[in-house]
PDB file of C-alpha atoms in Angstrom:
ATOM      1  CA  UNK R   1      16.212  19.976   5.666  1.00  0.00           C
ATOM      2  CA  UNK R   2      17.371  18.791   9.372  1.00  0.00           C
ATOM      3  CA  UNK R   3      15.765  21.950  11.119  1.00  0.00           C
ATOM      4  CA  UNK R   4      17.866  21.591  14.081  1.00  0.00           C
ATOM      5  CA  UNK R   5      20.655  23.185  12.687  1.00  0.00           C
ATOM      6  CA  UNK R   6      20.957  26.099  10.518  1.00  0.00           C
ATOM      7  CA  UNK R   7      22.291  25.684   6.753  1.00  0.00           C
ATOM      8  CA  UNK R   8      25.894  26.102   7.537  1.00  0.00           C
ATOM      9  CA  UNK R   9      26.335  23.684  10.361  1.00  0.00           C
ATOM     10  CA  UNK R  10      23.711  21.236   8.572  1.00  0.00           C
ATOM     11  CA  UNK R  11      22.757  17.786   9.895  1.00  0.00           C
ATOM     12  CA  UNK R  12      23.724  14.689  10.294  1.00  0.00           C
ATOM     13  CA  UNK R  13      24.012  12.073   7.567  1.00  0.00           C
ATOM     14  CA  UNK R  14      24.778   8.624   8.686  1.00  0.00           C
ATOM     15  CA  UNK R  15      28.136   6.649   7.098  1.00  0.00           C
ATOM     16  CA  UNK R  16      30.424   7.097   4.420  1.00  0.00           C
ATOM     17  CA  UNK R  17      32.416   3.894   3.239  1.00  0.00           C
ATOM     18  CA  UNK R  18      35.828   3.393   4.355  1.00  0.00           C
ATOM     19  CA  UNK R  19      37.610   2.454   7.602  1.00  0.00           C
ATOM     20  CA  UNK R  20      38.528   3.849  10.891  1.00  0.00           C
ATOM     21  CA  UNK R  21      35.948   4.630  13.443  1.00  0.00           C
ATOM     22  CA  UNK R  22      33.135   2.397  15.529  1.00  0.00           C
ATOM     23  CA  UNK R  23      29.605   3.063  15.065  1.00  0.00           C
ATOM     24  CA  UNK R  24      28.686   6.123  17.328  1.00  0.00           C
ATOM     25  CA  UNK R  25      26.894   5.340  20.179  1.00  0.00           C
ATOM     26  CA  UNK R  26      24.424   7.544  21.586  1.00  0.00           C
ATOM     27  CA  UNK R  27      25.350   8.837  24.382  1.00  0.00           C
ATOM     28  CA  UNK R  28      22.265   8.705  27.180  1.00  0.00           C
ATOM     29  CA  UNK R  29      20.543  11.799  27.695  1.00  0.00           C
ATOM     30  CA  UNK R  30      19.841  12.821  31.066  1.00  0.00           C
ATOM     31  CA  UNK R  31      16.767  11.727  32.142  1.00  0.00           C
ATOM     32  CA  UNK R  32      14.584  14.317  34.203  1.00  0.00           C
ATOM     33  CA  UNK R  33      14.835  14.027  37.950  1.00  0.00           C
ATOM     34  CA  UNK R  34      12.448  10.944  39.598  1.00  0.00           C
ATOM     35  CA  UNK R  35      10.386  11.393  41.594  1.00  0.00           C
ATOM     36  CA  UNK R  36      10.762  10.265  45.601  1.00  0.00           C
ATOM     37  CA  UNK R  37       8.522   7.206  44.524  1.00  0.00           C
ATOM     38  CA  UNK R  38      10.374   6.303  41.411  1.00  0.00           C
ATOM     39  CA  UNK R  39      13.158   3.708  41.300  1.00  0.00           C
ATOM     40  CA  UNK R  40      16.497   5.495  40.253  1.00  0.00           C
ATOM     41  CA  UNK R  41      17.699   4.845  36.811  1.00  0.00           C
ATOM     42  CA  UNK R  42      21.233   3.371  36.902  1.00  0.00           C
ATOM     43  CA  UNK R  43      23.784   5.027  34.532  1.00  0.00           C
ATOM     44  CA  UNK R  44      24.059   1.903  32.080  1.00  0.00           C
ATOM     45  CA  UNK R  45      20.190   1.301  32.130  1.00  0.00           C
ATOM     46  CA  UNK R  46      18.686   2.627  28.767  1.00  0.00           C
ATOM     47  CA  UNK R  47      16.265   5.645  29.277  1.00  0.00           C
ATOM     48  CA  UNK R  48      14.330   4.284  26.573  1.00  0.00           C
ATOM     49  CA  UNK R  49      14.027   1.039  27.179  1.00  0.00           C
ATOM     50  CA  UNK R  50      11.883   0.353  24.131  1.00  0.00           C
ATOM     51  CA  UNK R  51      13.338   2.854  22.197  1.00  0.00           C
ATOM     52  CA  UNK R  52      16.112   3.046  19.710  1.00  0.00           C
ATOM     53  CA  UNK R  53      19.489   1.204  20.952  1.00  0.00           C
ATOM     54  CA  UNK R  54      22.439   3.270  21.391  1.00  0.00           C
ATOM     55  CA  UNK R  55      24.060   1.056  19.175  1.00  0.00           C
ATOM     56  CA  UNK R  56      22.005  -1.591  17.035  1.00  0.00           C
ATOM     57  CA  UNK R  57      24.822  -2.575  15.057  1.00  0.00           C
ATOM     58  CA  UNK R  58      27.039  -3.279  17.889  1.00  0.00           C
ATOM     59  CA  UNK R  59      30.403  -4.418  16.872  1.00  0.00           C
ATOM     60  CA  UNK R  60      29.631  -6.908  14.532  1.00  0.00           C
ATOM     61  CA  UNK R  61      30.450  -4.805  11.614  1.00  0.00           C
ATOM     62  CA  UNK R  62      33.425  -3.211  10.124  1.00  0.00           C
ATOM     63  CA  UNK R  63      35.258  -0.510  11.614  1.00  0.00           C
ATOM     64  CA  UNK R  64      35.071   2.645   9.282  1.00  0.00           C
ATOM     65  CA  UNK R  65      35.187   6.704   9.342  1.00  0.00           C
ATOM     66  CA  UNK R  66      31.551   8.389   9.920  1.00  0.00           C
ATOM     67  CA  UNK R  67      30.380  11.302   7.911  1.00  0.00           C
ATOM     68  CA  UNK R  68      28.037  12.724  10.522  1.00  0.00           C
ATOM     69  CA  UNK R  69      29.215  14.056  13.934  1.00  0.00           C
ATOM     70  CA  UNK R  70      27.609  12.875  16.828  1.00  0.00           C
ATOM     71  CA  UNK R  71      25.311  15.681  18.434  1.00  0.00           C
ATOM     72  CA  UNK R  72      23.624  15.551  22.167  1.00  0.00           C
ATOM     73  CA  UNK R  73      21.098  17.552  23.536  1.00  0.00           C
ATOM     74  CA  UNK R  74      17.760  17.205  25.425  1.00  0.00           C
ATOM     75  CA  UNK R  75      14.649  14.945  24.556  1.00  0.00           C
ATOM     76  CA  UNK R  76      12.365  16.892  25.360  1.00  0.00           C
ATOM     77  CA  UNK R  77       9.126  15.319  27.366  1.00  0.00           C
ATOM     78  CA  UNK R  78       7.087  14.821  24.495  1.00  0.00           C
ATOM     79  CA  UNK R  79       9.766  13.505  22.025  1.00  0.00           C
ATOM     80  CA  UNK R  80      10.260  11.095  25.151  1.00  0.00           C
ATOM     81  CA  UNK R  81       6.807  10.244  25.360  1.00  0.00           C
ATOM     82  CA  UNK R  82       6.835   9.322  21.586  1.00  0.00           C
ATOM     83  CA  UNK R  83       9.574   7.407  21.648  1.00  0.00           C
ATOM     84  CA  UNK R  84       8.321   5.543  24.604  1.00  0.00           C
ATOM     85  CA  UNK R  85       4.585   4.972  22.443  1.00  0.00           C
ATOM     86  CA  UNK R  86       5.646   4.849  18.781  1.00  0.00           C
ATOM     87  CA  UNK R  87       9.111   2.982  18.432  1.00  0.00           C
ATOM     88  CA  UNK R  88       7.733  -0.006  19.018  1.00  0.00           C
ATOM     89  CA  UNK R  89       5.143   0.643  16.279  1.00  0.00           C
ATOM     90  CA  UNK R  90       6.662   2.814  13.735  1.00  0.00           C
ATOM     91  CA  UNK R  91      10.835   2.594  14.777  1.00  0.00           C
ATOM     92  CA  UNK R  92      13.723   0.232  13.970  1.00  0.00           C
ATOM     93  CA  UNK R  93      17.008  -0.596  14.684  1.00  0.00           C
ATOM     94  CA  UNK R  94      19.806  -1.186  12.023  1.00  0.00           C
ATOM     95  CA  UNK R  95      21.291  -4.106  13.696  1.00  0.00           C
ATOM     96  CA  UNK R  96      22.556  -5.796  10.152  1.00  0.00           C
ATOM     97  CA  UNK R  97      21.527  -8.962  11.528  1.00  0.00           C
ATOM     98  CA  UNK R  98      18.454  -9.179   8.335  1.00  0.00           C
ATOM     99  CA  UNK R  99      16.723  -7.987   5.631  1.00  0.00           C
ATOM    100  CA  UNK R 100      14.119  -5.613   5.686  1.00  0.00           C
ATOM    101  CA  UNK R 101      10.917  -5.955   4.036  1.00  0.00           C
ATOM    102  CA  UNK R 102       9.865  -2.988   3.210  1.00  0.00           C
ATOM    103  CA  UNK R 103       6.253  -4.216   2.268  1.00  0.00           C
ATOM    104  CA  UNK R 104       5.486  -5.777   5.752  1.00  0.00           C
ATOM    105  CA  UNK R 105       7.321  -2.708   7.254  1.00  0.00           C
ATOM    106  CA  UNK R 106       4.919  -0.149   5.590  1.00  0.00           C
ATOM    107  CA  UNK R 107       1.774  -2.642   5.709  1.00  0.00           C
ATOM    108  CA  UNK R 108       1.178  -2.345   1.806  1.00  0.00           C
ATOM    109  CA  UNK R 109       3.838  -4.333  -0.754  1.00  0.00           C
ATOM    110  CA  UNK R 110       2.734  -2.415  -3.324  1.00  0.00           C
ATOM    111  CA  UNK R 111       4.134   1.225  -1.607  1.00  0.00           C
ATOM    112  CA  UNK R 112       7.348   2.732  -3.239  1.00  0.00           C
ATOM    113  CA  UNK R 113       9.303   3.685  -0.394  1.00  0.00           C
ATOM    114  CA  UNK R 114      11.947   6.047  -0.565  1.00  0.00           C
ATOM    115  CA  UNK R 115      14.667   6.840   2.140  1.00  0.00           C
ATOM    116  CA  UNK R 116      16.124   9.974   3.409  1.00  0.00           C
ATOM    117  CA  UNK R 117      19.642   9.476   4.827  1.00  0.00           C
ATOM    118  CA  UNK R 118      19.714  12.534   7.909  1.00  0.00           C
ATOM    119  CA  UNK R 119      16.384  14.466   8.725  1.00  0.00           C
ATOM    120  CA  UNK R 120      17.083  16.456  11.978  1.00  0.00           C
ATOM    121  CA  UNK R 121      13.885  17.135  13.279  1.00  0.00           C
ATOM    122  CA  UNK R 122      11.495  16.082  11.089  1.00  0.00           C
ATOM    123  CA  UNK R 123       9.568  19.071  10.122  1.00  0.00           C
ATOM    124  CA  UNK R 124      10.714  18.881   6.280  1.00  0.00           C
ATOM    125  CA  UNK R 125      10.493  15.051   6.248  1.00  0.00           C
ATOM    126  CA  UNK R 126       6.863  15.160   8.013  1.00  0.00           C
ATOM    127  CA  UNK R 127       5.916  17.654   5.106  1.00  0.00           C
ATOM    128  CA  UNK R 128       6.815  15.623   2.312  1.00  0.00           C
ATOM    129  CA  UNK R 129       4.741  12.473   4.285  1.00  0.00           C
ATOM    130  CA  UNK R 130       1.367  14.940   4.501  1.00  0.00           C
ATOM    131  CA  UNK R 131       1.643  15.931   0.750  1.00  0.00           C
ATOM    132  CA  UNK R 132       2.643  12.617  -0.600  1.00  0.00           C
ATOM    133  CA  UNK R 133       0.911   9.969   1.081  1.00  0.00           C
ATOM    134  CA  UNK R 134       1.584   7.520  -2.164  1.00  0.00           C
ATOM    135  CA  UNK R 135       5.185   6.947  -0.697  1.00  0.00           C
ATOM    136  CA  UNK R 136       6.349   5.917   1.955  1.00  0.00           C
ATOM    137  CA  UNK R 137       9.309   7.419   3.726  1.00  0.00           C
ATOM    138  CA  UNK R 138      12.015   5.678   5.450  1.00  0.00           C
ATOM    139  CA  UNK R 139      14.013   8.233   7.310  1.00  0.00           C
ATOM    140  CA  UNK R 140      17.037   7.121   9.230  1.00  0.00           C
ATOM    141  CA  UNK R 141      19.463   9.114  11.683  1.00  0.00           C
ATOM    142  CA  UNK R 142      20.793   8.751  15.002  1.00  0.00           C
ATOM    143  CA  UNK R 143      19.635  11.819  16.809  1.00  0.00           C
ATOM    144  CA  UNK R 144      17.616  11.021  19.555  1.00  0.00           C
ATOM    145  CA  UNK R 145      15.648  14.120  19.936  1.00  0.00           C
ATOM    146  CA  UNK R 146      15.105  14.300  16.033  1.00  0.00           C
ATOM    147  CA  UNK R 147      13.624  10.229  16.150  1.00  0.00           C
ATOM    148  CA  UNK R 148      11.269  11.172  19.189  1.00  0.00           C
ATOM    149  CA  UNK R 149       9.819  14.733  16.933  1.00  0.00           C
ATOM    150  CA  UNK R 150       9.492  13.442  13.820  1.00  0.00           C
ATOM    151  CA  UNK R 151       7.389  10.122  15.254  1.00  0.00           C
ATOM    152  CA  UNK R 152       5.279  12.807  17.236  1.00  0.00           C
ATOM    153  CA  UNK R 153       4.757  14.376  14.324  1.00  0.00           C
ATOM    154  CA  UNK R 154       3.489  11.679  12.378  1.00  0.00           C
ATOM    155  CA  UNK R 155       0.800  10.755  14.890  1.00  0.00           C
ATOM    156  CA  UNK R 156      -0.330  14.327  15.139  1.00  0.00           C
ATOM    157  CA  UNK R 157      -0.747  14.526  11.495  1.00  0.00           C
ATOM    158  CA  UNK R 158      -1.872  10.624  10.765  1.00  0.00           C
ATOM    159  CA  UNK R 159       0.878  10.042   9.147  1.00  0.00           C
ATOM    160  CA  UNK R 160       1.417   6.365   8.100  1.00  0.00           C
ATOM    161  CA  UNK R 161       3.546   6.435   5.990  1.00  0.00           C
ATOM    162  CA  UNK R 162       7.064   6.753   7.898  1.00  0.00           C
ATOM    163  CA  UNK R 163       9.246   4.672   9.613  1.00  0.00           C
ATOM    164  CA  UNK R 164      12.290   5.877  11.808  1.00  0.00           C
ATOM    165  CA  UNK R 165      15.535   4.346  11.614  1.00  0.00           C
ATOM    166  CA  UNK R 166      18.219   4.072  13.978  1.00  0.00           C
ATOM    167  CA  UNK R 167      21.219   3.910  13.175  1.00  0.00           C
ATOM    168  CA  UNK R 168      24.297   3.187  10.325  1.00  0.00           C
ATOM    169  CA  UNK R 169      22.711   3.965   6.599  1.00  0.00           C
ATOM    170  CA  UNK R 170      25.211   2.196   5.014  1.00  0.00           C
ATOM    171  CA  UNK R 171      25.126  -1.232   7.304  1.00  0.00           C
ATOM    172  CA  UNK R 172      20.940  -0.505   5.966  1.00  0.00           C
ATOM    173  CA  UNK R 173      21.801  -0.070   2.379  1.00  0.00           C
ATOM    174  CA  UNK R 174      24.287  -3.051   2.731  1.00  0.00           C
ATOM    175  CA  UNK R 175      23.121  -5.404   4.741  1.00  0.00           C
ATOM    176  CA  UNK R 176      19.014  -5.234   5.313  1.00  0.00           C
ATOM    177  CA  UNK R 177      17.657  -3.741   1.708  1.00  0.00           C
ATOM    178  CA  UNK R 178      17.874  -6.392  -1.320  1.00  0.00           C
ATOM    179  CA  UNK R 179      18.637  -5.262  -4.838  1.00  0.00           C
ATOM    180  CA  UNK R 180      16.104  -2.484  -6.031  1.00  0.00           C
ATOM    181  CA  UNK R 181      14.246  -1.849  -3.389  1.00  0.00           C
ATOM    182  CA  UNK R 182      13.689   1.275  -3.411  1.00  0.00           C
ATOM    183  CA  UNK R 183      11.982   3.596  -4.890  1.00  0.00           C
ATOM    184  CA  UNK R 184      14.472   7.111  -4.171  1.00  0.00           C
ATOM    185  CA  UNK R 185      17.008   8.225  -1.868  1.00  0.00           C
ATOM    186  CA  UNK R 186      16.728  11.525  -0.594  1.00  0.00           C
ATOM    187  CA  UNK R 187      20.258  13.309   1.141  1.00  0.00           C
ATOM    188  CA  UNK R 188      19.518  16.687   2.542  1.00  0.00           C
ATOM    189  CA  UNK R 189      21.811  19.030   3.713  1.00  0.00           C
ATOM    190  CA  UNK R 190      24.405  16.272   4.861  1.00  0.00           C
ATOM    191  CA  UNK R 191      27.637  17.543   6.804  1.00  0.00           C
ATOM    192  CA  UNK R 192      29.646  19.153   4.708  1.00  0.00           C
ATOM    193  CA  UNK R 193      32.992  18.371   6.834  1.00  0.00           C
ATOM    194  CA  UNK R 194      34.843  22.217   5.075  1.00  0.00           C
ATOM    195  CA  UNK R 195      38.437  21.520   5.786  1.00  0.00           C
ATOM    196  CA  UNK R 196      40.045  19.576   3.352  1.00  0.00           C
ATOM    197  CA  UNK R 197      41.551  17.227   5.569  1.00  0.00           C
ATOM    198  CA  UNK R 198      37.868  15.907   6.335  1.00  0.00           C
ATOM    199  CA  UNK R 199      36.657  15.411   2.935  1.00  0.00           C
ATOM    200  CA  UNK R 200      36.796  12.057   3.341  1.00  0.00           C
ATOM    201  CA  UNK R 201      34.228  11.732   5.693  1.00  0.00           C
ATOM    202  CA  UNK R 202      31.690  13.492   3.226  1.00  0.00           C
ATOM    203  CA  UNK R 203      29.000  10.932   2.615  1.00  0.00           C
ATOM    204  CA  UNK R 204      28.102  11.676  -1.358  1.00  0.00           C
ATOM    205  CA  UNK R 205      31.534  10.131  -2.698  1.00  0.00           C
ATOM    206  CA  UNK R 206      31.944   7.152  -5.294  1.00  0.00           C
ATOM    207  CA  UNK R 207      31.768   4.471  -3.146  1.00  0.00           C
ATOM    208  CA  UNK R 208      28.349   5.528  -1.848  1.00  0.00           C
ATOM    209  CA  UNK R 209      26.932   6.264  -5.035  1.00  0.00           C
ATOM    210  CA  UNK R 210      27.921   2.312  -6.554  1.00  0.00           C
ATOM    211  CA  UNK R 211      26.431   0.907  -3.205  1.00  0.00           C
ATOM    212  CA  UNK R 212      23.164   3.255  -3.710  1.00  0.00           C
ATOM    213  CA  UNK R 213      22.772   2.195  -6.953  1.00  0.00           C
ATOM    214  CA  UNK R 214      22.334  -1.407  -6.178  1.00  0.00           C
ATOM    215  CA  UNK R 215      19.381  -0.574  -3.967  1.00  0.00           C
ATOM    216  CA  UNK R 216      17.375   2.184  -6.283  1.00  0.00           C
ATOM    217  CA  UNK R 217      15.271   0.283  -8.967  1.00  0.00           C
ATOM    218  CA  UNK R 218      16.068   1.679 -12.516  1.00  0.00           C
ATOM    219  CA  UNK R 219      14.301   5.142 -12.769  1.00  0.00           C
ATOM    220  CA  UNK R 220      14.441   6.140  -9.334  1.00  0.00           C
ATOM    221  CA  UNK R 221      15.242   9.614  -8.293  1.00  0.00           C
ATOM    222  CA  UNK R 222      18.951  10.453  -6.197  1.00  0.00           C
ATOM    223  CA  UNK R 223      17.759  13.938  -5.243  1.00  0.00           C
ATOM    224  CA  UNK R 224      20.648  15.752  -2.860  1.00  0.00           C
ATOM    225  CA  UNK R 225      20.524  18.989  -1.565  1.00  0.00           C
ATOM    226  CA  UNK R 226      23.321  21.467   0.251  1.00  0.00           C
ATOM    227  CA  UNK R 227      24.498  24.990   1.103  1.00  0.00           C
ATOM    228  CA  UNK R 228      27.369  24.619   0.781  1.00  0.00           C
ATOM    229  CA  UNK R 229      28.932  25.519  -2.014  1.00  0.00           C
ATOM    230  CA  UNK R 230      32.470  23.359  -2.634  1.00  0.00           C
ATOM    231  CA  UNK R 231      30.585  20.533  -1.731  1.00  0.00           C
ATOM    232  CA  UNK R 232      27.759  20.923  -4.755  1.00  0.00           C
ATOM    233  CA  UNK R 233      30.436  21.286  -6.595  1.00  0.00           C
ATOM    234  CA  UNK R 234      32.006  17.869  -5.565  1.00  0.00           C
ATOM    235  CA  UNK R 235      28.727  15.940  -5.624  1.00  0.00           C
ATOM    236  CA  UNK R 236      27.828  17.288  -9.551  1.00  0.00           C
ATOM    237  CA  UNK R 237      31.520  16.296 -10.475  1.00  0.00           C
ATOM    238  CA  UNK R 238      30.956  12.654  -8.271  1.00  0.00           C
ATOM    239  CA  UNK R 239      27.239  12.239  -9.664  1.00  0.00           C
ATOM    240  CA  UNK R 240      28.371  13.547 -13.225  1.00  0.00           C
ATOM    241  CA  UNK R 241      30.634  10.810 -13.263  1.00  0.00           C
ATOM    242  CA  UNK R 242      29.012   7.829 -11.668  1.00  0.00           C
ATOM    243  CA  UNK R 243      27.806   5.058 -14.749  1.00  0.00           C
ATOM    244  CA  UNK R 244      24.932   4.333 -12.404  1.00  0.00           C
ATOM    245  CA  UNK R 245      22.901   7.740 -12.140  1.00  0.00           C
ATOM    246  CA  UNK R 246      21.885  10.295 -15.200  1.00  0.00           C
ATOM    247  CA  UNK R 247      21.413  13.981 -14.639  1.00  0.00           C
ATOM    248  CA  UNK R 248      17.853  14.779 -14.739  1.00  0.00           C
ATOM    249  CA  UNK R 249      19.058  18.682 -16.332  1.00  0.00           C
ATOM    250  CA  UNK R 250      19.817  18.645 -19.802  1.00  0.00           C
ATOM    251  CA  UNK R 251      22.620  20.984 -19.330  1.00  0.00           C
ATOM    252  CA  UNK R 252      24.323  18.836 -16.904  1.00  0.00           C
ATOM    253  CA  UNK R 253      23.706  20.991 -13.938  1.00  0.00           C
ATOM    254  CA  UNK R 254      21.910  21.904 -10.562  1.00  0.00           C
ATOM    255  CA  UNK R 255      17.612  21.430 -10.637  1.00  0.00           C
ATOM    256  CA  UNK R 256      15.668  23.979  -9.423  1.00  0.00           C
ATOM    257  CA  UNK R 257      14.433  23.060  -5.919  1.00  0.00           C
ATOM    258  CA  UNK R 258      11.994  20.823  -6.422  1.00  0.00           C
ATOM    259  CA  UNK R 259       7.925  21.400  -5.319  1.00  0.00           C
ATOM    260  CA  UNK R 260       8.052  18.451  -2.900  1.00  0.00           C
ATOM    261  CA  UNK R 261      11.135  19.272  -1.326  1.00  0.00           C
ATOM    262  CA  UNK R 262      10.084  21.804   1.412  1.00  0.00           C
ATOM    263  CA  UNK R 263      11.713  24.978   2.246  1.00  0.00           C
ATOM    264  CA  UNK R 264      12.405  24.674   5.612  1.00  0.00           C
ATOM    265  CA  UNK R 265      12.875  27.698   8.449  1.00  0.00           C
ATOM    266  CA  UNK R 266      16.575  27.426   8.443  1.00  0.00           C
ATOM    267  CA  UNK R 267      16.458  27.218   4.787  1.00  0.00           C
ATOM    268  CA  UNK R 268      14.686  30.261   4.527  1.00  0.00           C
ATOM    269  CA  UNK R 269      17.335  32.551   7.473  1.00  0.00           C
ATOM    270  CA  UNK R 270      20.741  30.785   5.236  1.00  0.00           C
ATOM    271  CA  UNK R 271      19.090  32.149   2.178  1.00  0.00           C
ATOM    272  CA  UNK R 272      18.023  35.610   4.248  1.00  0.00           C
ATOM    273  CA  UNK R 273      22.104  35.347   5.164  1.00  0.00           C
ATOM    274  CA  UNK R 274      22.800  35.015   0.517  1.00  0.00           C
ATOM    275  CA  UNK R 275      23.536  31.588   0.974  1.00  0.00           C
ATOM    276  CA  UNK R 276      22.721  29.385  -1.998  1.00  0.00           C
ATOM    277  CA  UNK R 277      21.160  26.240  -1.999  1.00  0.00           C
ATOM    278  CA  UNK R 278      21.765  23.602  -4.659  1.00  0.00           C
ATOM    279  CA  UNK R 279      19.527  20.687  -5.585  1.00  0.00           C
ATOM    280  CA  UNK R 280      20.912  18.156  -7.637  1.00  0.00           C
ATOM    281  CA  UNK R 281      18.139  15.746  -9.265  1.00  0.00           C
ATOM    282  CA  UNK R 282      19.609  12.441 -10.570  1.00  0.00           C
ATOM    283  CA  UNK R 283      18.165   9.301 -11.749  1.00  0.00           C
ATOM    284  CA  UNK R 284      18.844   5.544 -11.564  1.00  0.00           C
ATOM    285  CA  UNK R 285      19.928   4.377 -15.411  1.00  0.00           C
ATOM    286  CA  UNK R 286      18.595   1.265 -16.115  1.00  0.00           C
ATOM    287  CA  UNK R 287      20.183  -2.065 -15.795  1.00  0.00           C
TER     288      UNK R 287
END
């Protein structure tokens, strides 16, 4: 679960199909004051010069309306520090421009890789890296802070089997993963945009699930996961009635939470608070 927010406010999730907005671009963060022998940074100079692009895609790609909201706030000096050390090594930009192999990404063609659309921080997706180290885990968002944790976190805990990336999951799905390859796709506590005149921009809708479905091999696991309640409701009815995914419950229902899918600190105060959490545990029918 992203642990930067707590369960009501939830994370972001990149990209929902349709059309309307530009990609978000980052906004810089302030960099910390330099030093009298330090050059200054100009205001259109990256501060990460190495580091994820503001916006990879650029405007070479279809306008359309965003399911996440964009978020600033501090990096702090050791998610900097990261980003500065491990992009280069363990990041990427969606830039749409080719297609990922996910072999020579992860060093080993024979790891299933799964991705998680929207991890926050890190902590949860860092977790499921330790215990798992099988799978690979291709985690992609746009928060700056979030990229720069979860990257220090995998060096702390020898972690090599995650890759950050930056930017639009759908232009990713679309445009840089051919047919099948993954293994999963893992959506945690995506935005659940309440009012009704936002439901739109909620990322688990039809469209998303046909697109999905062209880049899961037959078999894999769709496993999604919110607090809020309308919207489990909405993504059992949309997954329920998608020809491309089975329910993994005979009954047709929610799944228990999962062993691999950690509880998270935020997790824990929402369910403190009587919120309920719903997993929903779907699978990939075969061609």
């Amino acid at each position: 679960m992203p642990e930067n927010h707590a369960p009501t406010t939830e994370a972001t999730a990149p990209e929902a199909l349709g059309a309307s907005e530009p990609l978000e671009a980052r906004a810089a963060v302030p960099a910390p004051a330099a030093s009298a022998s330090a050059p200054a940074r100009t205001r259109r100079e990256p501060m990460f010069p190495d580091g994820p692009a503001p916006d990879p895609a650029g405007s070479h790609h279809e306008r359309r309306i965003r399911s996440f909201q964009p978020r600033r706030s501090r990096v702090t000096t050791g998610q900097g520090e990261a980003l500065r050390r491990l992009w280069p090594k363990w990041g990427l930009d969606i830039d749409g421009l080719s297609k990922l192999d996910l072999g020579e990404l992860f060093g080993d063609p024979e790891l299933p890789v799964v991705l998680e659309i929207g991890f926050g921080m890190g902590e949860a997706t860092a977790k499921m890296a330790a215990a798992d180290p099988g799978t690979g885990i291709l985690a992609c968002d746009v928060h700056t802070p979030g990229q720069g944790n979860l990257l220090n976190l995998a060096e702390q805990n020898g972690l090599e089997n995650v890759r950050v990336a930056n930017g639009d999951a759908i232009i990713l799905l679309r445009e840089m993963l051919v047919p099948d390859a993954l293994a999963g796709l893992r959506v945690y506590f995506p935005d659940p945009w309440p009012k009704k005149r936002h439901h739109k921009r909620r990322l688990i809708q039809p469209e998303f699930l046909a697109l999905a479905a062209t880049r899961i091999a037959p078999g894999g696991l769709l496993h999604c996961a919110t607090d809020w309640e309308p919207y489990a409701e909405q993504m059992l009815e949309v997954l329920n009635s998608s020809p491309d995914f089975e329910n993994t419950q005979p009954d047709g229902g929610y799944a228990p939470r999962p062993e691999f899918r950690p509880l998270t600190r935020f997790e824990g105060q929402g369910l403190d608070k009587g919120h309920v959490v719903h997993d929903l545990l779907f699978r990939r029918r075969a061609a």
